[in-house]
Amino acid sequence: LIHFYKRKMSASRKIFDAHFHIFDLEKRDSFPNQNVSMGFPSPDQAAIHRNHTASEAEQAMASVRITEAIFVQCYNDCPEEIDWVLNQFQGKECLKGFVAGLDPTKHNKLKENIEKFSKIENPKFVGVRHLIALEESLDFSIREDFLQGLQILAEHGLTFDLHSYPNNIQHIPTIAKRIPKLKMVIDHIAKPYYHDESAFKDWCEKMKQAAECPNVYCKLSGLINEIPDWSVEKFKPYVDFCVEVFGVSRCFYGSDWPVCNLATPPIQYRNVPELLENLLASRSESEKDDIFYNNA
């Protein structure tokens, strides 16, 4: 009965999905400046290795009455992706914002596209992501040209999404202190090495250091597909720690649809918010409302 009640709450709760994708494989292969990020999704990711449309995304979120969401880039240095996404969502109301794949090291191109996308009122241009985990050097994020690009984002009131793993989050405090006006979001709780229990302590230490910077936020996303036979118990230590060190006010929900469909056993969209609902079972209703909607 308790489990049913929690599931029912999740279905009725107001939710803002702050992280989803759509893509078209043929369109992806036609983008200029082909780079390693454009290998996504790969043939090895069989469950999602096909086109995913705006209508399909809208329908998936509508299954739990979500009507507000933010698209997050898939491809580095690819403003053309955003042009395509905006075209796909014409006439649809669910897209409220987008995070573009712009390269912070290409300053002139960055400024040109910030000017272009900032003219769009709805959906709103909210930030930039560059898949730093795909860069060869773990020190890429503290290169001077990269930091200068992040400063440009801060000057325009844009956020920066950190596509991070435990081996490249150690520089977050350095960036946060260098550019205190830049709001940064750690995607997918920095993708902990869930299968290596010995890595938990190191992940905790680095996330705590990041959380000590008030301009760093944590997206409670990208969970369900990371552990086979996923369960609340397997993710609870990680989510509990994130909410503890960042505080409720700097945590928020994202589905990472359709990547979440890589989960085993297979899932439906509703399983993603239900998982987080159960992970937050000890939190008050107002705290859960903040994480699921108000903080987005």
XYZ file of C-alpha atoms in Angstrom:
296
model
C 0.000 0.000 0.000
C 2.842 2.394 0.848
C 4.535 1.683 -2.504
C 1.276 2.313 -4.337
C 0.776 5.589 -2.500
C 4.227 6.833 -3.456
C 3.672 5.888 -7.082
C 0.357 7.719 -7.055
C 1.994 10.846 -5.636
C 4.579 10.811 -8.384
C 1.896 10.604 -11.048
C 0.040 13.626 -9.649
C 3.005 15.811 -8.699
C 3.803 18.881 -10.783
C 7.092 18.132 -12.550
C 9.467 20.131 -14.704
C 11.816 17.929 -16.751
C 15.093 19.841 -16.879
C 16.973 17.386 -19.080
C 15.809 15.554 -22.186
C 17.019 14.982 -25.750
C 15.713 14.364 -29.225
C 17.794 13.396 -32.236
C 17.642 12.215 -35.817
C 20.488 9.973 -36.955
C 20.465 11.145 -40.558
C 20.305 14.773 -39.501
C 23.103 14.201 -36.981
C 25.354 12.850 -39.710
C 24.686 15.930 -41.840
C 25.789 18.478 -39.233
C 28.973 20.384 -40.052
C 32.040 20.076 -37.830
C 31.621 16.344 -37.264
C 33.305 15.322 -34.007
C 33.433 12.486 -31.496
C 30.224 13.581 -29.762
C 28.321 12.794 -32.947
C 28.813 9.109 -32.361
C 25.818 9.308 -30.026
C 23.749 7.263 -29.929
C 26.034 4.421 -30.894
C 24.906 1.105 -32.394
C 25.873 -0.482 -29.069
C 23.072 1.539 -27.459
C 20.508 -0.564 -29.272
C 17.495 0.524 -27.218
C 17.856 4.145 -28.338
C 19.730 3.801 -31.635
C 16.934 5.281 -33.735
C 15.317 8.646 -34.322
C 13.528 10.218 -31.352
C 11.051 12.926 -32.258
C 9.640 15.958 -30.515
C 6.200 14.342 -30.543
C 7.543 11.197 -28.903
C 9.277 13.240 -26.203
C 6.108 15.216 -25.602
C 4.035 12.047 -25.331
C 6.492 10.389 -22.941
C 6.399 13.356 -20.573
C 2.631 13.720 -20.927
C 2.279 10.204 -19.483
C 2.929 11.813 -16.080
C 1.340 15.143 -17.024
C 4.617 16.994 -17.593
C 4.069 20.014 -19.814
C 7.331 21.900 -19.210
C 10.831 20.772 -20.135
C 14.317 21.819 -21.205
C 16.175 20.321 -24.156
C 19.877 19.675 -23.501
C 22.371 19.379 -26.338
C 23.773 16.097 -27.578
C 26.526 17.416 -29.832
C 29.536 19.620 -29.194
C 30.128 22.812 -31.166
C 26.829 22.388 -32.991
C 24.462 25.369 -32.957
C 22.809 23.741 -35.980
C 21.398 21.137 -33.588
C 19.442 23.865 -31.812
C 18.132 25.261 -35.106
C 16.830 21.777 -35.892
C 15.334 21.231 -32.428
C 13.499 24.562 -32.474
C 12.025 23.660 -35.841
C 10.879 20.268 -34.519
C 9.057 21.872 -31.590
C 7.172 24.476 -33.598
C 3.550 24.435 -32.495
C 4.324 22.512 -29.301
C 4.084 24.100 -25.870
C 6.199 21.788 -23.709
C 9.628 23.136 -24.662
C 10.326 26.000 -22.277
C 14.099 26.268 -22.644
C 17.204 24.868 -24.265
C 20.860 24.269 -23.447
C 22.974 24.636 -26.567
C 26.105 22.772 -27.618
C 28.495 25.684 -28.036
C 32.273 25.488 -27.712
C 33.512 27.895 -25.007
C 36.982 27.978 -26.583
C 35.675 29.500 -29.840
C 34.939 32.949 -28.493
C 33.740 34.740 -31.609
C 31.454 31.907 -32.640
C 30.231 31.657 -29.055
C 29.332 35.349 -28.932
C 27.596 35.221 -32.321
C 25.383 32.324 -31.271
C 24.644 33.803 -27.851
C 23.399 36.916 -29.631
C 21.364 34.828 -32.069
C 19.729 32.510 -29.521
C 19.158 35.239 -26.933
C 16.722 36.911 -29.323
C 14.387 33.939 -28.986
C 11.809 34.622 -26.273
C 10.111 31.247 -26.151
C 11.634 28.765 -25.630
C 14.309 30.559 -23.645
C 18.032 30.110 -24.221
C 19.127 29.151 -20.705
C 22.632 27.782 -21.019
C 25.442 25.930 -22.730
C 26.903 22.469 -22.412
C 30.171 21.161 -23.796
C 30.847 17.472 -23.263
C 34.118 17.937 -21.385
C 34.266 14.230 -20.578
C 34.992 13.591 -24.273
C 38.101 15.760 -24.227
C 41.428 13.927 -24.034
C 42.839 16.013 -21.209
C 41.309 15.920 -17.738
C 42.553 19.498 -17.392
C 40.595 20.767 -20.405
C 38.095 22.583 -18.181
C 40.803 24.785 -16.625
C 42.436 25.808 -19.900
C 42.588 29.580 -20.102
C 40.671 29.779 -23.387
C 37.935 27.577 -21.934
C 37.680 29.697 -18.787
C 37.473 32.846 -20.892
C 34.532 31.307 -22.731
C 32.808 30.494 -19.456
C 33.310 34.104 -18.403
C 31.425 35.125 -21.548
C 28.542 32.867 -20.485
C 28.495 34.467 -17.038
C 28.387 37.942 -18.553
C 25.252 36.945 -20.475
C 23.533 35.286 -17.511
C 23.793 31.797 -18.977
C 24.416 28.579 -17.076
C 27.020 25.953 -17.911
C 26.110 22.273 -17.713
C 28.932 20.021 -16.560
C 28.857 16.651 -18.297
C 31.172 15.185 -15.701
C 32.519 11.946 -14.363
C 34.307 11.394 -11.047
C 37.705 11.746 -12.724
C 37.052 15.267 -14.003
C 34.980 16.979 -11.323
C 37.979 17.966 -9.230
C 38.295 21.221 -11.172
C 34.751 22.425 -10.459
C 35.729 24.432 -7.350
C 38.534 26.099 -9.312
C 36.121 27.190 -12.057
C 33.412 28.216 -9.585
C 35.787 30.434 -7.627
C 37.376 31.910 -10.762
C 33.940 32.829 -12.198
C 31.632 33.243 -9.175
C 28.785 34.732 -11.251
C 28.593 31.637 -13.465
C 25.917 29.165 -12.427
C 27.099 25.625 -13.122
C 25.024 22.452 -13.107
C 26.512 19.005 -12.502
C 24.572 16.666 -14.784
C 23.658 13.147 -13.695
C 25.257 13.607 -10.235
C 28.628 13.298 -12.015
C 28.020 9.690 -13.024
C 29.507 7.883 -10.000
C 31.286 4.566 -10.475
C 28.363 2.661 -8.996
C 29.989 -0.735 -9.453
C 33.118 0.211 -7.532
C 32.271 0.597 -3.859
C 35.785 1.817 -3.127
C 35.166 4.849 -5.366
C 32.231 6.104 -3.300
C 34.364 7.928 -0.733
C 36.362 9.779 -3.396
C 33.168 10.771 -5.258
C 31.691 12.062 -1.988
C 34.760 14.130 -1.237
C 34.824 15.760 -4.681
C 31.085 16.416 -4.725
C 31.296 17.974 -1.272
C 34.044 20.306 -2.465
C 31.917 21.287 -5.466
C 28.872 21.839 -3.253
C 30.818 24.259 -1.068
C 30.641 26.672 -4.012
C 27.219 28.389 -3.918
C 27.110 28.787 -7.705
C 27.204 25.013 -8.332
C 23.964 23.022 -8.645
C 23.202 19.304 -8.907
C 20.833 17.727 -11.408
C 19.282 14.534 -10.025
C 19.214 12.867 -13.418
C 20.778 10.053 -15.398
C 20.290 7.440 -12.693
C 17.980 4.641 -13.756
C 20.041 3.348 -16.685
C 23.345 3.300 -14.790
C 22.784 0.144 -12.710
C 21.305 -3.108 -14.045
C 18.312 -4.248 -11.986
C 18.010 -0.706 -10.673
C 16.370 -0.116 -7.320
C 15.873 2.605 -4.740
C 18.356 0.913 -2.422
C 21.176 1.013 -4.979
C 20.871 4.748 -5.612
C 19.859 5.949 -2.158
C 23.359 6.616 -0.704
C 24.237 8.759 -3.722
C 21.071 10.839 -3.888
C 20.952 11.251 -0.113
C 24.495 12.605 -0.170
C 23.777 15.033 -3.018
C 20.724 16.477 -1.311
C 22.633 16.708 1.972
C 25.648 18.621 0.634
C 23.950 20.748 -2.029
C 20.763 21.275 -0.087
C 17.272 20.962 -1.506
C 17.491 24.447 -3.028
C 20.322 23.459 -5.406
C 18.961 20.089 -6.571
C 16.457 19.463 -9.334
C 14.998 16.726 -11.528
C 15.819 15.677 -15.080
C 14.795 12.481 -16.871
C 17.619 12.211 -19.412
C 15.010 10.821 -21.817
C 15.498 8.835 -24.016
C 18.858 7.729 -22.568
C 16.909 6.500 -19.540
C 15.465 3.838 -21.844
C 18.805 2.038 -21.718
C 17.704 0.813 -18.281
C 17.449 -2.891 -17.588
C 14.882 -4.213 -17.115
C 13.091 -1.965 -19.631
C 11.153 0.996 -18.278
C 8.438 3.465 -19.117
C 8.950 7.191 -18.629
C 6.932 7.213 -15.402
C 9.491 4.912 -13.754
C 12.060 7.729 -13.803
C 10.212 10.263 -11.621
C 8.845 7.403 -9.528
C 12.399 6.330 -8.720
C 13.332 9.805 -7.543
C 10.037 10.150 -5.675
C 10.913 7.054 -3.669
C 14.516 8.172 -3.178
C 13.147 11.366 -1.631
C 10.582 9.579 0.529
C 11.927 11.074 3.760
C 11.670 14.632 2.434
C 8.713 16.910 3.027
C 6.169 17.570 0.314
C 7.407 21.136 -0.096
C 10.998 19.920 -0.490
C 9.948 17.431 -3.150
C 7.969 20.137 -4.911
C 11.123 22.254 -4.988
C 13.243 19.464 -6.473
C 10.672 18.314 -8.988
C 9.447 21.724 -10.115
C 10.264 24.955 -8.349
C 14.066 24.828 -8.641
C 14.190 24.165 -12.392
